[in-house]
Amino acid sequence: MSPLLHSAKADRLDVLGDLLNGFVSVTTRAVIDEIGRNHVDARTAVVNASWISVVNGDSLELLVAFSTWSERMGLTDDHNVGETTLCAYAEVNGGTLVLDDRAARKVAERHGLTVRGTVGLIADACRRGRCTVTNASVLVDDLHDTGMRLPFPRGGFESWAREKKLLG
């Protein structure tokens, strides 16, 4: 949810889509609903983004997987419902999850799902030649300005990514 929400809030959803060009990008109705709960404009932007497909989550197979992931995530209320639906979808259909919530990432990785964070995804795009490090830094600073929690201060993307050896 975080990359979609913060990219929409920064009016940079199109840039995120460009970085993911060539990949199939899906989200769940629960993620859309979570975004819309407090950010109606962001929800509208995500729903209208042509590069994002909202997948149906009511098949029996996905509902069973959701039940399993609800237990794994310790789901007791509506917090992390979006992340839980994404984990269930990824378990059933494969793919790489983009999650920034640290606890959700740990649970997903512990149970064998492939997970990437937003800034790792952006660093990957730099390595693939989809954007320059300078442009990535501007994007990440824009995400920071929306309140996105990042593992470094504003202006720190490049040094962080180099320290983590994410830029090649």
JSON list of C-alpha atoms in Angstrom, two decimals:
[
{"chain": "A", "resi": 1, "resn": "MET", "atom": "CA", "xyz": [0.00, 0.00, 0.00]},
{"chain": "A", "resi": 2, "resn": "SER", "atom": "CA", "xyz": [2.74, 2.45, 0.96]},
{"chain": "A", "resi": 3, "resn": "PRO", "atom": "CA", "xyz": [4.32, 2.90, -2.48]},
{"chain": "A", "resi": 4, "resn": "LEU", "atom": "CA", "xyz": [0.95, 3.51, -4.12]},
{"chain": "A", "resi": 5, "resn": "LEU", "atom": "CA", "xyz": [-0.34, 5.81, -1.40]},
{"chain": "A", "resi": 6, "resn": "HIS", "atom": "CA", "xyz": [2.77, 7.96, -1.13]},
{"chain": "A", "resi": 7, "resn": "SER", "atom": "CA", "xyz": [3.37, 8.12, -4.89]},
{"chain": "A", "resi": 8, "resn": "ALA", "atom": "CA", "xyz": [-0.22, 9.26, -5.37]},
{"chain": "A", "resi": 9, "resn": "LYS", "atom": "CA", "xyz": [0.05, 11.82, -2.54]},
{"chain": "A", "resi": 10, "resn": "ALA", "atom": "CA", "xyz": [3.24, 13.19, -4.15]},
{"chain": "A", "resi": 11, "resn": "ASP", "atom": "CA", "xyz": [1.53, 13.25, -7.57]},
{"chain": "A", "resi": 12, "resn": "ARG", "atom": "CA", "xyz": [4.29, 10.91, -8.81]},
{"chain": "A", "resi": 13, "resn": "LEU", "atom": "CA", "xyz": [2.26, 7.77, -9.47]},
{"chain": "A", "resi": 14, "resn": "ASP", "atom": "CA", "xyz": [3.10, 8.10, -13.16]},
{"chain": "A", "resi": 15, "resn": "VAL", "atom": "CA", "xyz": [6.82, 8.07, -12.34]},
{"chain": "A", "resi": 16, "resn": "LEU", "atom": "CA", "xyz": [6.45, 4.91, -10.27]},
{"chain": "A", "resi": 17, "resn": "GLY", "atom": "CA", "xyz": [4.60, 3.35, -13.19]},
{"chain": "A", "resi": 18, "resn": "ASP", "atom": "CA", "xyz": [7.42, 4.30, -15.57]},
{"chain": "A", "resi": 19, "resn": "LEU", "atom": "CA", "xyz": [9.96, 2.67, -13.25]},
{"chain": "A", "resi": 20, "resn": "LEU", "atom": "CA", "xyz": [7.89, -0.53, -13.28]},
{"chain": "A", "resi": 21, "resn": "ASN", "atom": "CA", "xyz": [7.40, -0.53, -17.05]},
{"chain": "A", "resi": 22, "resn": "GLY", "atom": "CA", "xyz": [7.67, -4.12, -18.24]},
{"chain": "A", "resi": 23, "resn": "PHE", "atom": "CA", "xyz": [6.33, -5.61, -15.01]},
{"chain": "A", "resi": 24, "resn": "VAL", "atom": "CA", "xyz": [2.75, -6.59, -14.26]},
{"chain": "A", "resi": 25, "resn": "SER", "atom": "CA", "xyz": [1.58, -4.48, -11.33]},
{"chain": "A", "resi": 26, "resn": "VAL", "atom": "CA", "xyz": [-1.44, -5.56, -9.33]},
{"chain": "A", "resi": 27, "resn": "THR", "atom": "CA", "xyz": [-3.04, -4.58, -6.08]},
{"chain": "A", "resi": 28, "resn": "THR", "atom": "CA", "xyz": [-6.07, -5.76, -4.18]},
{"chain": "A", "resi": 29, "resn": "ARG", "atom": "CA", "xyz": [-9.42, -4.14, -3.48]},
{"chain": "A", "resi": 30, "resn": "ALA", "atom": "CA", "xyz": [-8.50, -4.11, 0.23]},
{"chain": "A", "resi": 31, "resn": "VAL", "atom": "CA", "xyz": [-5.44, -1.95, -0.51]},
{"chain": "A", "resi": 32, "resn": "ILE", "atom": "CA", "xyz": [-7.60, 0.42, -2.56]},
{"chain": "A", "resi": 33, "resn": "ASP", "atom": "CA", "xyz": [-10.12, 0.59, 0.29]},
{"chain": "A", "resi": 34, "resn": "GLU", "atom": "CA", "xyz": [-7.38, 1.27, 2.88]},
{"chain": "A", "resi": 35, "resn": "ILE", "atom": "CA", "xyz": [-5.97, 4.09, 0.75]},
{"chain": "A", "resi": 36, "resn": "GLY", "atom": "CA", "xyz": [-9.45, 5.54, 0.23]},
{"chain": "A", "resi": 37, "resn": "ARG", "atom": "CA", "xyz": [-10.31, 5.49, 3.92]},
{"chain": "A", "resi": 38, "resn": "ASN", "atom": "CA", "xyz": [-8.23, 8.61, 4.59]},
{"chain": "A", "resi": 39, "resn": "HIS", "atom": "CA", "xyz": [-6.97, 9.68, 1.17]},
{"chain": "A", "resi": 40, "resn": "VAL", "atom": "CA", "xyz": [-9.81, 9.89, -1.34]},
{"chain": "A", "resi": 41, "resn": "ASP", "atom": "CA", "xyz": [-7.75, 11.75, -3.95]},
{"chain": "A", "resi": 42, "resn": "ALA", "atom": "CA", "xyz": [-4.94, 9.17, -3.72]},
{"chain": "A", "resi": 43, "resn": "ARG", "atom": "CA", "xyz": [-7.49, 6.35, -4.08]},
{"chain": "A", "resi": 44, "resn": "THR", "atom": "CA", "xyz": [-8.88, 7.96, -7.23]},
{"chain": "A", "resi": 45, "resn": "ALA", "atom": "CA", "xyz": [-5.37, 8.35, -8.68]},
{"chain": "A", "resi": 46, "resn": "VAL", "atom": "CA", "xyz": [-4.49, 4.71, -7.99]},
{"chain": "A", "resi": 47, "resn": "VAL", "atom": "CA", "xyz": [-7.76, 3.40, -9.42]},
{"chain": "A", "resi": 48, "resn": "ASN", "atom": "CA", "xyz": [-7.27, 5.52, -12.56]},
{"chain": "A", "resi": 49, "resn": "ALA", "atom": "CA", "xyz": [-3.62, 4.53, -13.11]},
{"chain": "A", "resi": 50, "resn": "SER", "atom": "CA", "xyz": [-3.59, 2.44, -16.27]},
{"chain": "A", "resi": 51, "resn": "TRP", "atom": "CA", "xyz": [-0.53, 0.41, -15.21]},
{"chain": "A", "resi": 52, "resn": "ILE", "atom": "CA", "xyz": [-2.16, -1.01, -12.04]},
{"chain": "A", "resi": 53, "resn": "SER", "atom": "CA", "xyz": [-4.70, -3.83, -12.13]},
{"chain": "A", "resi": 54, "resn": "VAL", "atom": "CA", "xyz": [-7.00, -4.35, -9.17]},
{"chain": "A", "resi": 55, "resn": "VAL", "atom": "CA", "xyz": [-7.34, -8.11, -8.75]},
{"chain": "A", "resi": 56, "resn": "ASN", "atom": "CA", "xyz": [-10.37, -10.04, -7.60]},
{"chain": "A", "resi": 57, "resn": "GLY", "atom": "CA", "xyz": [-9.76, -11.47, -4.14]},
{"chain": "A", "resi": 58, "resn": "ASP", "atom": "CA", "xyz": [-12.84, -13.57, -3.54]},
{"chain": "A", "resi": 59, "resn": "SER", "atom": "CA", "xyz": [-11.88, -16.91, -5.07]},
{"chain": "A", "resi": 60, "resn": "LEU", "atom": "CA", "xyz": [-11.99, -19.84, -2.66]},
{"chain": "A", "resi": 61, "resn": "GLU", "atom": "CA", "xyz": [-8.24, -20.34, -3.03]},
{"chain": "A", "resi": 62, "resn": "LEU", "atom": "CA", "xyz": [-7.51, -16.71, -2.12]},
{"chain": "A", "resi": 63, "resn": "LEU", "atom": "CA", "xyz": [-9.96, -16.73, 0.78]},
{"chain": "A", "resi": 64, "resn": "VAL", "atom": "CA", "xyz": [-8.26, -19.81, 2.26]},
{"chain": "A", "resi": 65, "resn": "ALA", "atom": "CA", "xyz": [-4.84, -18.18, 1.77]},
{"chain": "A", "resi": 66, "resn": "PHE", "atom": "CA", "xyz": [-6.15, -14.97, 3.37]},
{"chain": "A", "resi": 67, "resn": "SER", "atom": "CA", "xyz": [-7.23, -16.95, 6.43]},
{"chain": "A", "resi": 68, "resn": "THR", "atom": "CA", "xyz": [-3.75, -18.47, 6.73]},
{"chain": "A", "resi": 69, "resn": "TRP", "atom": "CA", "xyz": [-2.06, -15.09, 6.26]},
{"chain": "A", "resi": 70, "resn": "SER", "atom": "CA", "xyz": [-4.42, -13.46, 8.77]},
{"chain": "A", "resi": 71, "resn": "GLU", "atom": "CA", "xyz": [-3.09, -15.84, 11.42]},
{"chain": "A", "resi": 72, "resn": "ARG", "atom": "CA", "xyz": [0.51, -15.31, 10.34]},
{"chain": "A", "resi": 73, "resn": "MET", "atom": "CA", "xyz": [0.13, -11.53, 10.43]},
{"chain": "A", "resi": 74, "resn": "GLY", "atom": "CA", "xyz": [-1.74, -11.59, 13.72]},
{"chain": "A", "resi": 75, "resn": "LEU", "atom": "CA", "xyz": [-4.64, -9.77, 12.11]},
{"chain": "A", "resi": 76, "resn": "THR", "atom": "CA", "xyz": [-7.13, -8.76, 14.79]},
{"chain": "A", "resi": 77, "resn": "ASP", "atom": "CA", "xyz": [-8.71, -5.65, 13.30]},
{"chain": "A", "resi": 78, "resn": "ASP", "atom": "CA", "xyz": [-8.52, -3.80, 9.99]},
{"chain": "A", "resi": 79, "resn": "HIS", "atom": "CA", "xyz": [-4.83, -2.88, 10.40]},
{"chain": "A", "resi": 80, "resn": "ASN", "atom": "CA", "xyz": [-2.67, -4.61, 7.75]},
{"chain": "A", "resi": 81, "resn": "VAL", "atom": "CA", "xyz": [-5.65, -6.05, 5.87]},
{"chain": "A", "resi": 82, "resn": "GLY", "atom": "CA", "xyz": [-4.16, -4.73, 2.63]},
{"chain": "A", "resi": 83, "resn": "GLU", "atom": "CA", "xyz": [-0.78, -6.32, 3.31]},
{"chain": "A", "resi": 84, "resn": "THR", "atom": "CA", "xyz": [-2.50, -9.56, 4.28]},
{"chain": "A", "resi": 85, "resn": "THR", "atom": "CA", "xyz": [-4.46, -9.67, 1.02]},
{"chain": "A", "resi": 86, "resn": "LEU", "atom": "CA", "xyz": [-1.27, -8.98, -0.94]},
{"chain": "A", "resi": 87, "resn": "CYS", "atom": "CA", "xyz": [0.52, -11.84, 0.83]},
{"chain": "A", "resi": 88, "resn": "ALA", "atom": "CA", "xyz": [-2.38, -14.20, 0.10]},
{"chain": "A", "resi": 89, "resn": "TYR", "atom": "CA", "xyz": [-2.41, -13.13, -3.55]},
{"chain": "A", "resi": 90, "resn": "ALA", "atom": "CA", "xyz": [1.38, -13.58, -3.89]},
{"chain": "A", "resi": 91, "resn": "GLU", "atom": "CA", "xyz": [1.23, -17.01, -2.28]},
{"chain": "A", "resi": 92, "resn": "VAL", "atom": "CA", "xyz": [-1.43, -18.16, -4.73]},
{"chain": "A", "resi": 93, "resn": "ASN", "atom": "CA", "xyz": [-0.18, -16.37, -7.87]},
{"chain": "A", "resi": 94, "resn": "GLY", "atom": "CA", "xyz": [3.52, -15.74, -7.28]},
{"chain": "A", "resi": 95, "resn": "GLY", "atom": "CA", "xyz": [5.34, -12.49, -7.87]},
{"chain": "A", "resi": 96, "resn": "THR", "atom": "CA", "xyz": [7.23, -10.00, -5.78]},
{"chain": "A", "resi": 97, "resn": "LEU", "atom": "CA", "xyz": [5.46, -8.13, -3.01]},
{"chain": "A", "resi": 98, "resn": "VAL", "atom": "CA", "xyz": [6.28, -4.48, -2.50]},
{"chain": "A", "resi": 99, "resn": "LEU", "atom": "CA", "xyz": [5.86, -3.91, 1.23]},
{"chain": "A", "resi": 100, "resn": "ASP", "atom": "CA", "xyz": [7.35, -1.24, 3.45]},
{"chain": "A", "resi": 101, "resn": "ASP", "atom": "CA", "xyz": [5.81, -2.25, 6.77]},
{"chain": "A", "resi": 102, "resn": "ARG", "atom": "CA", "xyz": [8.75, -3.89, 8.54]},
{"chain": "A", "resi": 103, "resn": "ALA", "atom": "CA", "xyz": [6.71, -6.39, 10.55]},
{"chain": "A", "resi": 104, "resn": "ALA", "atom": "CA", "xyz": [4.68, -7.47, 7.51]},
{"chain": "A", "resi": 105, "resn": "ARG", "atom": "CA", "xyz": [7.87, -7.86, 5.46]},
{"chain": "A", "resi": 106, "resn": "LYS", "atom": "CA", "xyz": [9.45, -10.09, 8.09]},
{"chain": "A", "resi": 107, "resn": "VAL", "atom": "CA", "xyz": [6.40, -12.35, 8.26]},
{"chain": "A", "resi": 108, "resn": "ALA", "atom": "CA", "xyz": [6.15, -12.57, 4.46]},
{"chain": "A", "resi": 109, "resn": "GLU", "atom": "CA", "xyz": [9.85, -13.37, 4.06]},
{"chain": "A", "resi": 110, "resn": "ARG", "atom": "CA", "xyz": [9.78, -15.92, 6.89]},
{"chain": "A", "resi": 111, "resn": "HIS", "atom": "CA", "xyz": [7.03, -17.76, 5.02]},
{"chain": "A", "resi": 112, "resn": "GLY", "atom": "CA", "xyz": [8.87, -17.80, 1.70]},
{"chain": "A", "resi": 113, "resn": "LEU", "atom": "CA", "xyz": [7.45, -14.85, -0.21]},
{"chain": "A", "resi": 114, "resn": "THR", "atom": "CA", "xyz": [9.69, -12.59, -2.27]},
{"chain": "A", "resi": 115, "resn": "VAL", "atom": "CA", "xyz": [9.51, -9.06, -0.86]},
{"chain": "A", "resi": 116, "resn": "ARG", "atom": "CA", "xyz": [10.95, -5.72, -1.91]},
{"chain": "A", "resi": 117, "resn": "GLY", "atom": "CA", "xyz": [10.61, -2.31, -0.30]},
{"chain": "A", "resi": 118, "resn": "THR", "atom": "CA", "xyz": [9.81, 0.86, -2.21]},
{"chain": "A", "resi": 119, "resn": "VAL", "atom": "CA", "xyz": [13.32, 2.31, -2.09]},
{"chain": "A", "resi": 120, "resn": "GLY", "atom": "CA", "xyz": [14.80, -1.06, -3.06]},
{"chain": "A", "resi": 121, "resn": "LEU", "atom": "CA", "xyz": [12.41, -1.12, -6.01]},
{"chain": "A", "resi": 122, "resn": "ILE", "atom": "CA", "xyz": [13.56, 2.37, -7.01]},
{"chain": "A", "resi": 123, "resn": "ALA", "atom": "CA", "xyz": [17.22, 1.35, -6.68]},
{"chain": "A", "resi": 124, "resn": "ASP", "atom": "CA", "xyz": [16.48, -1.69, -8.86]},
{"chain": "A", "resi": 125, "resn": "ALA", "atom": "CA", "xyz": [15.10, 0.68, -11.51]},
{"chain": "A", "resi": 126, "resn": "CYS", "atom": "CA", "xyz": [18.35, 2.65, -11.41]},
{"chain": "A", "resi": 127, "resn": "ARG", "atom": "CA", "xyz": [20.36, -0.53, -11.93]},
{"chain": "A", "resi": 128, "resn": "ARG", "atom": "CA", "xyz": [18.15, -1.49, -14.87]},
{"chain": "A", "resi": 129, "resn": "GLY", "atom": "CA", "xyz": [18.70, 1.94, -16.44]},
{"chain": "A", "resi": 130, "resn": "ARG", "atom": "CA", "xyz": [15.06, 3.03, -15.98]},
{"chain": "A", "resi": 131, "resn": "CYS", "atom": "CA", "xyz": [16.14, 6.21, -14.17]},
{"chain": "A", "resi": 132, "resn": "THR", "atom": "CA", "xyz": [19.21, 8.03, -12.98]},
{"chain": "A", "resi": 133, "resn": "VAL", "atom": "CA", "xyz": [20.26, 8.10, -9.34]},
{"chain": "A", "resi": 134, "resn": "THR", "atom": "CA", "xyz": [19.62, 11.85, -9.35]},
{"chain": "A", "resi": 135, "resn": "ASN", "atom": "CA", "xyz": [16.04, 11.40, -10.56]},
{"chain": "A", "resi": 136, "resn": "ALA", "atom": "CA", "xyz": [15.52, 8.55, -8.10]},
{"chain": "A", "resi": 137, "resn": "SER", "atom": "CA", "xyz": [16.74, 10.78, -5.28]},
{"chain": "A", "resi": 138, "resn": "VAL", "atom": "CA", "xyz": [14.24, 13.47, -6.25]},
{"chain": "A", "resi": 139, "resn": "LEU", "atom": "CA", "xyz": [11.43, 10.90, -6.31]},
{"chain": "A", "resi": 140, "resn": "VAL", "atom": "CA", "xyz": [12.41, 9.49, -2.93]},
{"chain": "A", "resi": 141, "resn": "ASP", "atom": "CA", "xyz": [12.58, 13.00, -1.45]},
{"chain": "A", "resi": 142, "resn": "ASP", "atom": "CA", "xyz": [9.08, 13.66, -2.82]},
{"chain": "A", "resi": 143, "resn": "LEU", "atom": "CA", "xyz": [7.89, 10.45, -1.11]},
{"chain": "A", "resi": 144, "resn": "HIS", "atom": "CA", "xyz": [9.61, 11.55, 2.10]},
{"chain": "A", "resi": 145, "resn": "ASP", "atom": "CA", "xyz": [7.73, 14.86, 1.94]},
{"chain": "A", "resi": 146, "resn": "THR", "atom": "CA", "xyz": [4.40, 12.98, 2.00]},
{"chain": "A", "resi": 147, "resn": "GLY", "atom": "CA", "xyz": [5.29, 11.45, 5.36]},
{"chain": "A", "resi": 148, "resn": "MET", "atom": "CA", "xyz": [6.62, 8.14, 4.06]},
{"chain": "A", "resi": 149, "resn": "ARG", "atom": "CA", "xyz": [8.90, 6.55, 6.63]},
{"chain": "A", "resi": 150, "resn": "LEU", "atom": "CA", "xyz": [12.28, 5.84, 5.10]},
{"chain": "A", "resi": 151, "resn": "PRO", "atom": "CA", "xyz": [15.47, 4.30, 6.52]},
{"chain": "A", "resi": 152, "resn": "PHE", "atom": "CA", "xyz": [17.40, 7.54, 5.87]},
{"chain": "A", "resi": 153, "resn": "PRO", "atom": "CA", "xyz": [16.80, 11.30, 6.04]},
{"chain": "A", "resi": 154, "resn": "ARG", "atom": "CA", "xyz": [15.67, 13.48, 3.15]},
{"chain": "A", "resi": 155, "resn": "GLY", "atom": "CA", "xyz": [18.50, 13.63, 0.63]},
{"chain": "A", "resi": 156, "resn": "GLY", "atom": "CA", "xyz": [19.98, 10.35, 1.83]},
{"chain": "A", "resi": 157, "resn": "PHE", "atom": "CA", "xyz": [18.83, 7.92, -0.86]},
{"chain": "A", "resi": 158, "resn": "GLU", "atom": "CA", "xyz": [22.04, 7.68, -2.85]},
{"chain": "A", "resi": 159, "resn": "SER", "atom": "CA", "xyz": [24.38, 7.18, 0.11]},
{"chain": "A", "resi": 160, "resn": "TRP", "atom": "CA", "xyz": [21.99, 4.67, 1.69]},
{"chain": "A", "resi": 161, "resn": "ALA", "atom": "CA", "xyz": [21.57, 2.72, -1.57]},
{"chain": "A", "resi": 162, "resn": "ARG", "atom": "CA", "xyz": [25.35, 2.68, -2.16]},
{"chain": "A", "resi": 163, "resn": "GLU", "atom": "CA", "xyz": [25.99, 1.54, 1.41]},
{"chain": "A", "resi": 164, "resn": "LYS", "atom": "CA", "xyz": [23.49, -1.30, 0.92]},
{"chain": "A", "resi": 165, "resn": "LYS", "atom": "CA", "xyz": [25.10, -2.09, -2.48]},
{"chain": "A", "resi": 166, "resn": "LEU", "atom": "CA", "xyz": [21.77, -1.64, -4.25]},
{"chain": "A", "resi": 167, "resn": "LEU", "atom": "CA", "xyz": [23.05, 0.45, -7.15]},
{"chain": "A", "resi": 168, "resn": "GLY", "atom": "CA", "xyz": [25.48, -2.09, -8.58]}
]
